[in-house]
């Protein structure tokens, strides 16, 4: 079976980045199909801990074409983010296919024509190139004009291979498995990692009934107030991100002395490196949602970094040993792109895309990425901006004319076909 319509642009991932790109493409008359391995939009947000709220304001976190409802408040909760993403997909009438995982992306052979066995037909537009083949679950092979990868910044949990980790007799879990403090009531808990996730989980545990909470810190984080006199830290991030790094470092140090108390006596000294220097290295400041008060009250105790495990004990970098009942490792994530596109030579040594936003790799034209940075100006905001830029670049690349953009026709054939059940 073939279609008279051109092959779609495939967007991999139905999180905020993928949905935003799909909506922006549709508004320009470019057919986009979102392919999501889970059973609904916003899968990563559904899996976050219950306490989580956006650290960016409602007004500066909306995706293209739909505001976040005022009733969700200034700092939008996890559940309301999911509600917004569901409404966003419905409002923009996005073509969304769930329960299908794309496992590998390859350049289509130059001779690839109207049919590919997956029901996606139509030839390539002039100057478009042969396009892409997507290998997906169930043996599907999908042909696309272009591909936007939006599988998420926090994709694959990263758990350090600490010596003795596998023989630890306490409970060890990555922060991705943490939902709420109830399972830890009355227990001695060590949280590893002083980023935003680790800091917030530590506070959640202290407020939720854990008997003792310690926070293992390798590098002292920069801590900023989420909002000062009504002015959100995000707006400052937007204003300073184009300024020289040294200047922002100085401004950050001055602001910290005025707005953030010195916690050195509590085991959490001020950072030695500048705030923006750390941002450029990938370390976003910790927004204070209770950490300062908890550290000063002694309900969250900073300790040295984890070096190893030894039976029931955790060995810290200062040589001390502690015996917590449970360890929650807020040790970050990997992008997890190696299996999908590692063979295309489009990733750097840390597994991050070499190109991002409207830029497409020279060796892989027509392959776009969004949501793989963690900017100081806010991830949702930057994904919204990227979506418009990617859509504009793709519409130009695919030769979509103004009348097609105005029509923005809904084309329901996704090119996905049921897989025949085994005999």
mmCIF file of C-alpha atoms in Angstrom:
data_model
loop_
_atom_site.group_PDB
_atom_site.id
_atom_site.type_symbol
_atom_site.label_atom_id
_atom_site.label_comp_id
_atom_site.label_asym_id
_atom_site.label_seq_id
_atom_site.Cartn_x
_atom_site.Cartn_y
_atom_site.Cartn_z
ATOM 1 C CA UNK A 1 0.000 0.000 0.000
ATOM 2 C CA UNK A 2 1.284 3.493 -0.771
ATOM 3 C CA UNK A 3 0.192 7.004 0.018
ATOM 4 C CA UNK A 4 -0.112 10.015 -2.245
ATOM 5 C CA UNK A 5 1.238 12.121 0.587
ATOM 6 C CA UNK A 6 4.971 12.723 1.034
ATOM 7 C CA UNK A 7 6.837 10.852 3.693
ATOM 8 C CA UNK A 8 6.456 12.486 7.121
ATOM 9 C CA UNK A 9 9.038 14.003 9.368
ATOM 10 C CA UNK A 10 9.384 11.644 12.306
ATOM 11 C CA UNK A 11 9.790 13.067 15.792
ATOM 12 C CA UNK A 12 11.137 10.543 18.283
ATOM 13 C CA UNK A 13 9.850 11.168 21.794
ATOM 14 C CA UNK A 14 6.573 12.623 23.092
ATOM 15 C CA UNK A 15 8.029 14.766 25.843
ATOM 16 C CA UNK A 16 7.862 18.567 25.790
ATOM 17 C CA UNK A 17 10.622 18.915 23.192
ATOM 18 C CA UNK A 18 9.114 16.444 20.741
ATOM 19 C CA UNK A 19 5.566 17.767 21.103
ATOM 20 C CA UNK A 20 6.740 21.355 20.630
ATOM 21 C CA UNK A 21 8.583 20.514 17.405
ATOM 22 C CA UNK A 22 5.629 18.546 16.062
ATOM 23 C CA UNK A 23 3.241 21.448 16.739
ATOM 24 C CA UNK A 24 5.588 23.985 15.162
ATOM 25 C CA UNK A 25 6.030 21.785 12.084
ATOM 26 C CA UNK A 26 2.302 21.272 11.726
ATOM 27 C CA UNK A 27 1.743 25.033 11.904
ATOM 28 C CA UNK A 28 4.073 25.368 8.900
ATOM 29 C CA UNK A 29 2.314 22.684 6.896
ATOM 30 C CA UNK A 30 4.973 20.025 7.462
ATOM 31 C CA UNK A 31 3.552 16.636 8.334
ATOM 32 C CA UNK A 32 5.106 15.374 11.554
ATOM 33 C CA UNK A 33 4.500 12.031 13.268
ATOM 34 C CA UNK A 34 5.551 11.662 16.901
ATOM 35 C CA UNK A 35 6.701 8.144 17.816
ATOM 36 C CA UNK A 36 6.751 7.343 21.538
ATOM 37 C CA UNK A 37 7.843 4.076 23.127
ATOM 38 C CA UNK A 38 5.609 4.460 26.193
ATOM 39 C CA UNK A 39 1.822 4.511 26.227
ATOM 40 C CA UNK A 40 1.377 8.289 26.517
ATOM 41 C CA UNK A 41 2.954 11.719 26.367
ATOM 42 C CA UNK A 42 5.312 13.027 29.029
ATOM 43 C CA UNK A 43 6.516 9.611 30.165
ATOM 44 C CA UNK A 44 9.596 10.940 31.957
ATOM 45 C CA UNK A 45 7.511 13.516 33.820
ATOM 46 C CA UNK A 46 5.069 10.845 34.949
ATOM 47 C CA UNK A 47 7.986 8.970 36.484
ATOM 48 C CA UNK A 48 9.467 11.870 38.461
ATOM 49 C CA UNK A 49 9.111 12.169 42.236
ATOM 50 C CA UNK A 50 5.798 13.554 43.455
ATOM 51 C CA UNK A 51 7.234 16.699 45.063
ATOM 52 C CA UNK A 52 8.740 18.011 41.830
ATOM 53 C CA UNK A 53 7.706 21.369 40.395
ATOM 54 C CA UNK A 54 9.152 23.241 37.448
ATOM 55 C CA UNK A 55 11.978 25.484 38.590
ATOM 56 C CA UNK A 56 11.009 27.881 35.811
ATOM 57 C CA UNK A 57 7.924 30.075 35.844
ATOM 58 C CA UNK A 58 4.659 29.132 34.209
ATOM 59 C CA UNK A 59 4.780 32.098 31.830
ATOM 60 C CA UNK A 60 8.310 31.312 30.652
ATOM 61 C CA UNK A 61 7.736 27.569 30.284
ATOM 62 C CA UNK A 62 4.869 27.403 27.775
ATOM 63 C CA UNK A 63 5.398 25.555 24.489
ATOM 64 C CA UNK A 64 4.515 27.132 21.117
ATOM 65 C CA UNK A 65 0.837 27.843 20.560
ATOM 66 C CA UNK A 66 -0.626 27.094 23.989
ATOM 67 C CA UNK A 67 -0.210 28.883 27.319
ATOM 68 C CA UNK A 68 0.013 26.953 30.573
ATOM 69 C CA UNK A 69 -3.236 27.561 32.521
ATOM 70 C CA UNK A 70 -3.034 30.193 35.249
ATOM 71 C CA UNK A 71 -4.689 27.819 37.706
ATOM 72 C CA UNK A 72 -1.521 25.684 37.672
ATOM 73 C CA UNK A 73 0.254 28.417 39.621
ATOM 74 C CA UNK A 74 3.603 30.093 39.130
ATOM 75 C CA UNK A 75 5.653 26.938 39.756
ATOM 76 C CA UNK A 76 3.901 24.109 37.911
ATOM 77 C CA UNK A 77 3.714 20.718 39.630
ATOM 78 C CA UNK A 78 4.700 17.413 38.092
ATOM 79 C CA UNK A 79 1.078 16.302 37.656
ATOM 80 C CA UNK A 80 0.086 19.599 36.075
ATOM 81 C CA UNK A 81 3.009 19.408 33.639
ATOM 82 C CA UNK A 82 1.641 16.039 32.511
ATOM 83 C CA UNK A 83 -1.878 17.501 32.195
ATOM 84 C CA UNK A 84 -0.502 20.358 30.124
ATOM 85 C CA UNK A 85 1.385 18.026 27.772
ATOM 86 C CA UNK A 86 -1.732 15.892 27.284
ATOM 87 C CA UNK A 87 -3.782 18.992 26.476
ATOM 88 C CA UNK A 88 -1.036 20.279 24.199
ATOM 89 C CA UNK A 89 -1.086 17.163 22.021
ATOM 90 C CA UNK A 90 -4.888 17.264 21.878
ATOM 91 C CA UNK A 91 -5.096 21.002 21.164
ATOM 92 C CA UNK A 92 -2.654 20.833 18.257
ATOM 93 C CA UNK A 93 -4.161 17.572 16.930
ATOM 94 C CA UNK A 94 -0.725 15.987 16.778
ATOM 95 C CA UNK A 95 -0.187 12.674 15.033
ATOM 96 C CA UNK A 96 0.999 10.533 17.895
ATOM 97 C CA UNK A 97 1.880 6.842 17.803
ATOM 98 C CA UNK A 98 2.537 5.255 21.190
ATOM 99 C CA UNK A 99 3.944 1.886 22.175
ATOM 100 C CA UNK A 100 6.509 1.922 19.361
ATOM 101 C CA UNK A 101 10.223 2.228 20.130
ATOM 102 C CA UNK A 102 12.681 3.406 17.505
ATOM 103 C CA UNK A 103 15.908 1.478 18.045
ATOM 104 C CA UNK A 104 18.125 2.590 15.145
ATOM 105 C CA UNK A 105 18.205 5.393 12.588
ATOM 106 C CA UNK A 106 19.963 5.019 9.229
ATOM 107 C CA UNK A 107 20.336 7.039 6.074
ATOM 108 C CA UNK A 108 17.974 5.750 3.405
ATOM 109 C CA UNK A 109 19.610 4.367 0.255
ATOM 110 C CA UNK A 110 19.686 6.891 -2.560
ATOM 111 C CA UNK A 111 17.475 4.608 -4.625
ATOM 112 C CA UNK A 112 14.737 4.474 -1.974
ATOM 113 C CA UNK A 113 11.514 5.394 -3.677
ATOM 114 C CA UNK A 114 7.824 5.391 -3.060
ATOM 115 C CA UNK A 115 7.486 2.310 -0.912
ATOM 116 C CA UNK A 116 9.529 0.827 1.916
ATOM 117 C CA UNK A 117 7.330 -1.955 3.196
ATOM 118 C CA UNK A 118 6.029 0.197 6.023
ATOM 119 C CA UNK A 119 3.278 1.900 4.098
ATOM 120 C CA UNK A 120 4.955 5.314 3.907
ATOM 121 C CA UNK A 121 5.087 6.410 0.311
ATOM 122 C CA UNK A 122 5.896 9.438 -1.751
ATOM 123 C CA UNK A 123 9.175 10.521 -3.263
ATOM 124 C CA UNK A 124 11.673 12.960 -1.892
ATOM 125 C CA UNK A 125 11.265 16.634 -2.612
ATOM 126 C CA UNK A 126 13.810 18.399 -4.760
ATOM 127 C CA UNK A 127 17.013 18.954 -2.779
ATOM 128 C CA UNK A 128 15.639 16.936 0.124
ATOM 129 C CA UNK A 129 17.908 13.917 -0.236
ATOM 130 C CA UNK A 130 17.005 10.259 0.191
ATOM 131 C CA UNK A 131 15.762 10.707 3.742
ATOM 132 C CA UNK A 132 15.966 8.312 6.658
ATOM 133 C CA UNK A 133 14.974 4.814 7.696
ATOM 134 C CA UNK A 134 13.848 4.179 11.264
ATOM 135 C CA UNK A 135 14.033 0.656 12.631
ATOM 136 C CA UNK A 136 11.374 0.224 15.267
ATOM 137 C CA UNK A 137 9.910 -2.390 17.580
ATOM 138 C CA UNK A 138 7.945 -5.211 16.017
ATOM 139 C CA UNK A 139 10.178 -5.305 12.957
ATOM 140 C CA UNK A 140 8.832 -2.040 11.561
ATOM 141 C CA UNK A 141 10.916 0.036 9.169
ATOM 142 C CA UNK A 142 9.694 3.602 8.689
ATOM 143 C CA UNK A 143 10.762 5.984 5.943
ATOM 144 C CA UNK A 144 10.960 9.662 6.837
ATOM 145 C CA UNK A 145 11.916 12.839 5.026
ATOM 146 C CA UNK A 146 13.749 14.033 8.119
ATOM 147 C CA UNK A 147 14.061 13.015 11.766
ATOM 148 C CA UNK A 148 13.957 15.041 14.981
ATOM 149 C CA UNK A 149 15.403 13.216 17.983
ATOM 150 C CA UNK A 150 13.761 14.356 21.227
ATOM 151 C CA UNK A 151 14.309 11.400 23.535
ATOM 152 C CA UNK A 152 15.226 13.589 26.487
ATOM 153 C CA UNK A 153 18.120 14.941 28.537
ATOM 154 C CA UNK A 154 17.377 12.562 31.433
ATOM 155 C CA UNK A 155 17.129 9.313 29.518
ATOM 156 C CA UNK A 156 19.261 6.555 31.039
ATOM 157 C CA UNK A 157 20.007 6.577 34.796
ATOM 158 C CA UNK A 158 23.723 6.724 35.553
ATOM 159 C CA UNK A 159 24.862 4.787 38.612
ATOM 160 C CA UNK A 160 28.608 4.961 39.341
ATOM 161 C CA UNK A 161 30.439 1.663 39.557
ATOM 162 C CA UNK A 162 31.607 2.226 43.122
ATOM 163 C CA UNK A 163 33.903 -0.460 44.528
ATOM 164 C CA UNK A 164 31.844 -2.901 46.592
ATOM 165 C CA UNK A 165 28.545 -1.556 45.235
ATOM 166 C CA UNK A 166 27.170 -4.980 44.378
ATOM 167 C CA UNK A 167 27.835 -6.339 47.861
ATOM 168 C CA UNK A 168 26.223 -3.463 49.760
ATOM 169 C CA UNK A 169 23.736 -4.942 52.212
ATOM 170 C CA UNK A 170 21.536 -1.847 52.504
ATOM 171 C CA UNK A 171 18.976 -0.626 49.988
ATOM 172 C CA UNK A 172 20.501 1.165 46.979
ATOM 173 C CA UNK A 173 18.378 2.887 44.345
ATOM 174 C CA UNK A 174 18.880 5.515 41.673
ATOM 175 C CA UNK A 175 16.905 8.729 42.131
ATOM 176 C CA UNK A 176 14.854 7.824 39.044
ATOM 177 C CA UNK A 177 13.121 5.184 41.195
ATOM 178 C CA UNK A 178 12.311 7.619 44.023
ATOM 179 C CA UNK A 179 8.691 8.765 44.241
ATOM 180 C CA UNK A 180 8.013 9.937 47.808
ATOM 181 C CA UNK A 181 9.464 9.587 51.319
ATOM 182 C CA UNK A 182 6.961 7.051 52.641
ATOM 183 C CA UNK A 183 9.162 3.950 52.101
ATOM 184 C CA UNK A 184 11.955 5.703 54.033
ATOM 185 C CA UNK A 185 10.017 6.737 57.131
ATOM 186 C CA UNK A 186 12.074 6.108 60.284
ATOM 187 C CA UNK A 187 15.161 5.112 58.267
ATOM 188 C CA UNK A 188 18.696 6.493 58.011
ATOM 189 C CA UNK A 189 19.122 7.626 54.390
ATOM 190 C CA UNK A 190 22.138 8.838 52.441
ATOM 191 C CA UNK A 191 21.421 10.875 49.306
ATOM 192 C CA UNK A 192 24.363 10.967 46.895
ATOM 193 C CA UNK A 193 24.686 14.021 44.684
ATOM 194 C CA UNK A 194 24.060 17.688 45.445
ATOM 195 C CA UNK A 195 22.378 18.750 42.228
ATOM 196 C CA UNK A 196 18.789 19.935 42.074
ATOM 197 C CA UNK A 197 17.402 16.397 42.242
ATOM 198 C CA UNK A 198 19.572 15.267 45.157
ATOM 199 C CA UNK A 199 18.949 18.469 47.116
ATOM 200 C CA UNK A 200 15.196 18.276 46.670
ATOM 201 C CA UNK A 201 14.969 14.569 47.499
ATOM 202 C CA UNK A 202 17.036 15.144 50.651
ATOM 203 C CA UNK A 203 14.617 17.867 51.782
ATOM 204 C CA UNK A 204 11.641 15.683 50.873
ATOM 205 C CA UNK A 205 13.015 12.840 52.989
ATOM 206 C CA UNK A 206 13.749 15.127 55.949
ATOM 207 C CA UNK A 207 10.243 16.574 55.840
ATOM 208 C CA UNK A 208 8.648 13.182 55.171
ATOM 209 C CA UNK A 209 9.740 11.305 58.279
ATOM 210 C CA UNK A 210 13.184 9.838 57.593
ATOM 211 C CA UNK A 211 15.069 9.347 60.877
ATOM 212 C CA UNK A 212 18.285 10.849 59.484
ATOM 213 C CA UNK A 213 19.220 12.350 56.133
ATOM 214 C CA UNK A 214 22.748 12.914 54.899
ATOM 215 C CA UNK A 215 23.715 14.460 51.566
ATOM 216 C CA UNK A 216 26.997 13.318 49.994
ATOM 217 C CA UNK A 217 28.668 16.223 48.209
ATOM 218 C CA UNK A 218 31.666 15.878 45.877
ATOM 219 C CA UNK A 219 31.706 19.466 44.591
ATOM 220 C CA UNK A 220 29.952 22.214 46.526
ATOM 221 C CA UNK A 221 27.071 23.513 44.382
ATOM 222 C CA UNK A 222 26.084 27.077 43.677
ATOM 223 C CA UNK A 223 22.775 27.698 45.437
ATOM 224 C CA UNK A 224 20.409 30.392 44.204
ATOM 225 C CA UNK A 225 17.038 31.586 45.428
ATOM 226 C CA UNK A 226 14.265 30.458 43.094
ATOM 227 C CA UNK A 227 12.779 33.926 43.361
ATOM 228 C CA UNK A 228 13.901 37.133 45.070
ATOM 229 C CA UNK A 229 11.324 39.880 45.699
ATOM 230 C CA UNK A 230 9.196 38.345 42.974
ATOM 231 C CA UNK A 231 12.049 38.240 40.431
ATOM 232 C CA UNK A 232 12.661 34.622 39.325
ATOM 233 C CA UNK A 233 16.195 33.306 38.963
ATOM 234 C CA UNK A 234 15.234 32.152 35.474
ATOM 235 C CA UNK A 235 14.902 35.742 34.246
ATOM 236 C CA UNK A 236 18.393 36.480 35.506
ATOM 237 C CA UNK A 237 19.601 33.410 33.640
ATOM 238 C CA UNK A 238 18.030 34.697 30.437
ATOM 239 C CA UNK A 239 19.614 38.135 30.850
ATOM 240 C CA UNK A 240 23.167 36.978 31.616
ATOM 241 C CA UNK A 241 23.627 33.992 29.323
ATOM 242 C CA UNK A 242 25.115 36.152 26.548
ATOM 243 C CA UNK A 243 27.456 38.063 28.855
ATOM 244 C CA UNK A 244 31.160 37.214 29.347
ATOM 245 C CA UNK A 245 31.676 34.259 31.678
ATOM 246 C CA UNK A 246 34.023 36.120 34.032
ATOM 247 C CA UNK A 247 31.562 38.980 34.440
ATOM 248 C CA UNK A 248 28.700 36.631 35.278
ATOM 249 C CA UNK A 249 30.925 34.746 37.712
ATOM 250 C CA UNK A 250 31.645 38.012 39.564
ATOM 251 C CA UNK A 251 27.996 39.039 39.590
ATOM 252 C CA UNK A 252 27.002 35.591 40.824
ATOM 253 C CA UNK A 253 29.491 35.733 43.687
ATOM 254 C CA UNK A 254 28.238 39.151 44.781
ATOM 255 C CA UNK A 255 24.615 38.043 44.615
ATOM 256 C CA UNK A 256 25.332 34.883 46.599
ATOM 257 C CA UNK A 257 26.959 36.837 49.430
ATOM 258 C CA UNK A 258 23.862 38.994 49.741
ATOM 259 C CA UNK A 259 21.111 36.406 49.247
ATOM 260 C CA UNK A 260 22.524 33.026 50.332
ATOM 261 C CA UNK A 261 23.963 32.448 53.838
ATOM 262 C CA UNK A 262 27.414 30.923 54.213
ATOM 263 C CA UNK A 263 26.881 27.247 55.077
ATOM 264 C CA UNK A 264 30.564 26.396 55.535
ATOM 265 C CA UNK A 265 30.079 25.697 59.241
ATOM 266 C CA UNK A 266 27.437 23.121 58.321
ATOM 267 C CA UNK A 267 29.714 21.288 55.901
ATOM 268 C CA UNK A 268 28.600 23.031 52.705
ATOM 269 C CA UNK A 269 31.173 25.710 51.777
ATOM 270 C CA UNK A 270 30.788 28.231 49.007
ATOM 271 C CA UNK A 271 32.022 26.913 45.643
ATOM 272 C CA UNK A 272 35.541 27.796 44.541
ATOM 273 C CA UNK A 273 34.708 28.076 40.841
ATOM 274 C CA UNK A 274 32.395 30.705 39.373
ATOM 275 C CA UNK A 275 28.681 30.109 38.826
ATOM 276 C CA UNK A 276 28.665 30.596 35.071
ATOM 277 C CA UNK A 277 31.957 28.750 34.623
ATOM 278 C CA UNK A 278 30.214 25.771 36.211
ATOM 279 C CA UNK A 279 27.168 26.251 33.987
ATOM 280 C CA UNK A 280 29.366 26.136 30.896
ATOM 281 C CA UNK A 281 30.703 22.824 32.189
ATOM 282 C CA UNK A 282 27.153 21.477 32.509
ATOM 283 C CA UNK A 283 26.481 22.097 36.228
ATOM 284 C CA UNK A 284 23.279 24.080 36.743
ATOM 285 C CA UNK A 285 22.920 25.980 40.077
ATOM 286 C CA UNK A 286 20.749 24.407 42.751
ATOM 287 C CA UNK A 287 17.537 26.330 43.244
ATOM 288 C CA UNK A 288 16.684 26.541 46.898
ATOM 289 C CA UNK A 289 13.384 24.833 47.637
ATOM 290 C CA UNK A 290 14.193 24.173 51.290
ATOM 291 C CA UNK A 291 17.821 22.997 51.291
ATOM 292 C CA UNK A 292 19.269 26.061 53.041
ATOM 293 C CA UNK A 293 16.757 25.859 55.894
ATOM 294 C CA UNK A 294 17.179 22.090 56.223
ATOM 295 C CA UNK A 295 20.982 22.313 56.391
ATOM 296 C CA UNK A 296 20.853 25.092 58.971
ATOM 297 C CA UNK A 297 18.318 23.150 61.022
ATOM 298 C CA UNK A 298 20.464 20.007 60.870
ATOM 299 C CA UNK A 299 17.745 17.897 59.246
ATOM 300 C CA UNK A 300 19.926 17.470 56.151
ATOM 301 C CA UNK A 301 23.618 16.856 56.948
ATOM 302 C CA UNK A 302 26.210 17.414 54.202
ATOM 303 C CA UNK A 303 28.984 14.786 54.180
ATOM 304 C CA UNK A 304 31.910 13.936 51.919
ATOM 305 C CA UNK A 305 31.511 12.186 48.574
ATOM 306 C CA UNK A 306 31.044 8.421 48.338
ATOM 307 C CA UNK A 307 34.196 6.482 47.479
ATOM 308 C CA UNK A 308 33.156 2.864 48.010
ATOM 309 C CA UNK A 309 30.867 0.394 49.740
ATOM 310 C CA UNK A 310 32.008 -2.207 52.237
ATOM 311 C CA UNK A 311 29.278 -4.570 53.351
ATOM 312 C CA UNK A 312 26.783 -2.465 55.298
ATOM 313 C CA UNK A 313 29.132 0.534 55.338
ATOM 314 C CA UNK A 314 29.590 3.438 52.939
ATOM 315 C CA UNK A 315 33.160 4.720 52.695
ATOM 316 C CA UNK A 316 33.400 8.485 52.219
ATOM 317 C CA UNK A 317 36.146 10.538 50.556
ATOM 318 C CA UNK A 318 37.377 11.907 53.896
ATOM 319 C CA UNK A 319 37.988 8.374 55.152
ATOM 320 C CA UNK A 320 34.964 8.205 57.414
ATOM 321 C CA UNK A 321 32.481 5.346 57.294
ATOM 322 C CA UNK A 322 28.735 5.510 57.792
ATOM 323 C CA UNK A 323 26.048 2.834 57.922
ATOM 324 C CA UNK A 324 22.833 4.148 56.385
ATOM 325 C CA UNK A 325 19.814 1.915 55.944
ATOM 326 C CA UNK A 326 19.348 3.129 52.389
ATOM 327 C CA UNK A 327 21.191 5.066 49.686
ATOM 328 C CA UNK A 328 19.461 7.157 47.003
ATOM 329 C CA UNK A 329 21.878 7.958 44.166
ATOM 330 C CA UNK A 330 21.035 11.263 42.498
ATOM 331 C CA UNK A 331 24.001 10.768 40.192
ATOM 332 C CA UNK A 332 22.495 11.939 36.933
ATOM 333 C CA UNK A 333 21.649 10.453 33.579
ATOM 334 C CA UNK A 334 23.181 9.639 30.246
ATOM 335 C CA UNK A 335 21.571 10.712 26.994
ATOM 336 C CA UNK A 336 21.450 7.069 25.861
ATOM 337 C CA UNK A 337 21.832 7.833 22.145
ATOM 338 C CA UNK A 338 24.645 5.435 21.274
ATOM 339 C CA UNK A 339 22.464 2.563 20.120
ATOM 340 C CA UNK A 340 20.129 4.834 18.203
ATOM 341 C CA UNK A 341 22.614 6.980 16.277
ATOM 342 C CA UNK A 342 26.104 6.162 17.569
ATOM 343 C CA UNK A 343 27.060 4.732 14.172
ATOM 344 C CA UNK A 344 26.353 8.046 12.404
ATOM 345 C CA UNK A 345 29.316 9.884 13.989
ATOM 346 C CA UNK A 346 27.093 12.681 15.317
ATOM 347 C CA UNK A 347 27.890 12.383 19.053
ATOM 348 C CA UNK A 348 30.742 13.861 21.063
ATOM 349 C CA UNK A 349 32.909 11.967 23.539
ATOM 350 C CA UNK A 350 30.251 12.417 26.244
ATOM 351 C CA UNK A 351 27.446 11.034 24.090
ATOM 352 C CA UNK A 352 25.862 14.419 23.354
ATOM 353 C CA UNK A 353 24.733 15.504 19.856
ATOM 354 C CA UNK A 354 27.339 17.554 17.991
ATOM 355 C CA UNK A 355 24.577 19.742 16.559
ATOM 356 C CA UNK A 356 21.459 21.017 18.260
ATOM 357 C CA UNK A 357 18.337 22.997 17.431
ATOM 358 C CA UNK A 358 18.092 24.261 13.858
ATOM 359 C CA UNK A 359 21.603 23.058 13.020
ATOM 360 C CA UNK A 360 21.869 19.630 11.466
ATOM 361 C CA UNK A 361 25.155 17.673 11.396
ATOM 362 C CA UNK A 362 27.087 18.109 8.134
ATOM 363 C CA UNK A 363 27.494 14.339 7.899
ATOM 364 C CA UNK A 364 23.797 13.715 8.623
ATOM 365 C CA UNK A 365 21.670 16.386 6.894
ATOM 366 C CA UNK A 366 18.028 16.202 7.879
ATOM 367 C CA UNK A 367 18.738 14.876 11.378
ATOM 368 C CA UNK A 368 17.821 17.313 14.153
ATOM 369 C CA UNK A 369 18.071 17.289 17.950
ATOM 370 C CA UNK A 370 16.189 19.115 20.686
ATOM 371 C CA UNK A 371 16.174 18.932 24.477
ATOM 372 C CA UNK A 372 19.752 17.755 24.960
ATOM 373 C CA UNK A 373 21.019 20.829 26.772
ATOM 374 C CA UNK A 374 20.304 22.060 30.295
ATOM 375 C CA UNK A 375 20.465 25.849 29.904
ATOM 376 C CA UNK A 376 20.458 28.379 32.728
ATOM 377 C CA UNK A 377 17.568 30.138 30.968
ATOM 378 C CA UNK A 378 15.209 27.177 31.404
ATOM 379 C CA UNK A 379 14.870 23.919 29.478
ATOM 380 C CA UNK A 380 11.194 24.317 28.538
ATOM 381 C CA UNK A 381 11.815 27.849 27.260
ATOM 382 C CA UNK A 382 14.753 26.774 25.130
ATOM 383 C CA UNK A 383 12.879 23.775 23.726
ATOM 384 C CA UNK A 384 10.056 26.111 22.710
ATOM 385 C CA UNK A 385 12.521 28.385 20.926
ATOM 386 C CA UNK A 386 14.273 25.417 19.314
ATOM 387 C CA UNK A 387 10.955 24.062 18.058
ATOM 388 C CA UNK A 388 10.214 27.219 16.077
ATOM 389 C CA UNK A 389 13.754 27.329 14.677
ATOM 390 C CA UNK A 390 13.735 23.653 13.677
ATOM 391 C CA UNK A 391 10.327 24.001 12.027
ATOM 392 C CA UNK A 392 11.450 27.043 10.060
ATOM 393 C CA UNK A 393 14.647 25.327 8.922
ATOM 394 C CA UNK A 394 12.854 22.116 7.975
ATOM 395 C CA UNK A 395 10.073 23.903 6.087
ATOM 396 C CA UNK A 396 12.710 25.710 4.061
ATOM 397 C CA UNK A 397 14.694 22.524 3.522
ATOM 398 C CA UNK A 398 11.651 20.574 2.379
ATOM 399 C CA UNK A 399 10.404 23.369 0.147
ATOM 400 C CA UNK A 400 7.048 23.805 1.880
ATOM 401 C CA UNK A 401 5.305 26.773 0.253
ATOM 402 C CA UNK A 402 3.345 29.503 2.017
ATOM 403 C CA UNK A 403 -0.019 28.154 0.912
ATOM 404 C CA UNK A 404 0.828 24.768 2.406
ATOM 405 C CA UNK A 405 1.779 26.454 5.660
ATOM 406 C CA UNK A 406 -1.509 28.312 5.726
ATOM 407 C CA UNK A 407 -3.459 25.127 5.040
ATOM 408 C CA UNK A 408 -1.522 23.160 7.681
ATOM 409 C CA UNK A 409 -3.473 20.117 6.580
ATOM 410 C CA UNK A 410 -3.946 17.194 8.972
ATOM 411 C CA UNK A 411 -2.667 14.047 7.284
ATOM 412 C CA UNK A 412 -3.767 11.003 9.276
ATOM 413 C CA UNK A 413 -1.729 8.211 7.653
ATOM 414 C CA UNK A 414 1.209 7.693 10.028
ATOM 415 C CA UNK A 415 2.991 5.101 7.918
ATOM 416 C CA UNK A 416 2.863 2.633 10.817
ATOM 417 C CA UNK A 417 1.328 -0.743 10.176
ATOM 418 C CA UNK A 418 0.413 -3.497 12.650
ATOM 419 C CA UNK A 419 2.929 -6.265 12.816
ATOM 420 C CA UNK A 420 1.561 -9.675 11.876
ATOM 421 C CA UNK A 421 1.359 -11.928 14.937
ATOM 422 C CA UNK A 422 3.584 -14.990 14.923
ATOM 423 C CA UNK A 423 2.096 -18.090 13.356
#
